Amino acid sequence: EVSDLPDEITNSRSDEPISWTLEDNERKVIIDCLEKYNYNISKASDELEITRTTLRNKMQRYGIVKNKK
């Protein structure tokens, strides 16, 4: 029931737009983790607790590529 939800959820203003989707959040977490490990897929996937294949698939889905410097 709604009454079981935390105050920060039930007290939010309904006229405020939700600016971040789940996909936006996931993409940001993936990019932050990849940058932390200099785009080392193995280390990033270990921290994210997903397989390297899953990470590569998510990178492709979200259009994440390593910036060439």
Tab-separated table of C-alpha atoms in Angstrom:
chain	number	residue	atom	x	y	z
A	1	GLU	CA	0.000	0.000	0.000
A	2	VAL	CA	0.994	3.607	-0.495
A	3	SER	CA	1.127	4.122	3.256
A	4	ASP	CA	3.950	1.555	3.427
A	5	LEU	CA	6.197	3.613	1.140
A	6	PRO	CA	8.957	5.826	2.576
A	7	ASP	CA	8.188	9.530	3.075
A	8	GLU	CA	10.678	10.626	0.397
A	9	ILE	CA	8.553	8.806	-2.174
A	10	THR	CA	5.083	9.695	-0.948
A	11	ASN	CA	5.949	13.343	-0.281
A	12	SER	CA	7.352	13.998	-3.750
A	13	ARG	CA	5.566	16.574	-5.834
A	14	SER	CA	3.529	14.949	-8.580
A	15	ASP	CA	3.993	17.933	-10.894
A	16	GLU	CA	7.784	17.494	-10.933
A	17	PRO	CA	8.892	15.667	-14.090
A	18	ILE	CA	10.943	12.530	-13.683
A	19	SER	CA	14.072	13.499	-15.559
A	20	TRP	CA	16.059	10.258	-15.283
A	21	THR	CA	14.809	6.929	-16.547
A	22	LEU	CA	16.104	3.589	-15.340
A	23	GLU	CA	18.088	3.324	-18.574
A	24	ASP	CA	19.626	6.772	-18.009
A	25	ASN	CA	20.731	5.724	-14.537
A	26	GLU	CA	22.118	2.390	-15.706
A	27	ARG	CA	24.033	4.073	-18.534
A	28	LYS	CA	25.557	6.599	-16.114
A	29	VAL	CA	26.596	3.893	-13.646
A	30	ILE	CA	28.215	1.893	-16.442
A	31	ILE	CA	30.088	4.925	-17.822
A	32	ASP	CA	31.282	5.953	-14.348
A	33	CYS	CA	32.547	2.446	-13.654
A	34	LEU	CA	34.251	2.130	-17.034
A	35	GLU	CA	35.974	5.476	-16.539
A	36	LYS	CA	37.080	4.428	-13.047
A	37	TYR	CA	38.859	1.426	-14.584
A	38	ASN	CA	39.995	3.167	-17.782
A	39	TYR	CA	37.517	1.089	-19.799
A	40	ASN	CA	38.932	-2.218	-18.535
A	41	ILE	CA	35.918	-4.438	-19.237
A	42	SER	CA	36.989	-7.199	-16.831
A	43	LYS	CA	37.464	-4.891	-13.848
A	44	ALA	CA	34.315	-2.893	-14.573
A	45	SER	CA	32.174	-6.017	-14.998
A	46	ASP	CA	33.566	-7.426	-11.739
A	47	GLU	CA	32.598	-4.272	-9.860
A	48	LEU	CA	29.171	-4.174	-11.505
A	49	GLU	CA	28.759	-7.890	-10.739
A	50	ILE	CA	27.788	-8.754	-14.304
A	51	THR	CA	29.562	-10.813	-16.960
A	52	ARG	CA	31.859	-9.198	-19.492
A	53	THR	CA	29.423	-10.239	-22.230
A	54	THR	CA	26.524	-8.539	-20.442
A	55	LEU	CA	28.600	-5.380	-20.002
A	56	ARG	CA	29.543	-5.354	-23.685
A	57	ASN	CA	25.884	-5.848	-24.655
A	58	LYS	CA	24.815	-2.957	-22.416
A	59	MET	CA	27.579	-0.773	-23.832
A	60	GLN	CA	26.357	-1.526	-27.344
A	61	ARG	CA	22.698	-0.935	-26.361
A	62	TYR	CA	23.531	2.448	-24.804
A	63	GLY	CA	26.054	3.482	-27.457
A	64	ILE	CA	28.954	3.606	-25.001
A	65	VAL	CA	32.376	3.640	-26.630
A	66	LYS	CA	35.779	4.470	-25.210
A	67	ASN	CA	36.849	7.981	-26.115
A	68	LYS	CA	39.973	7.862	-28.245
A	69	LYS	CA	42.541	10.308	-26.878
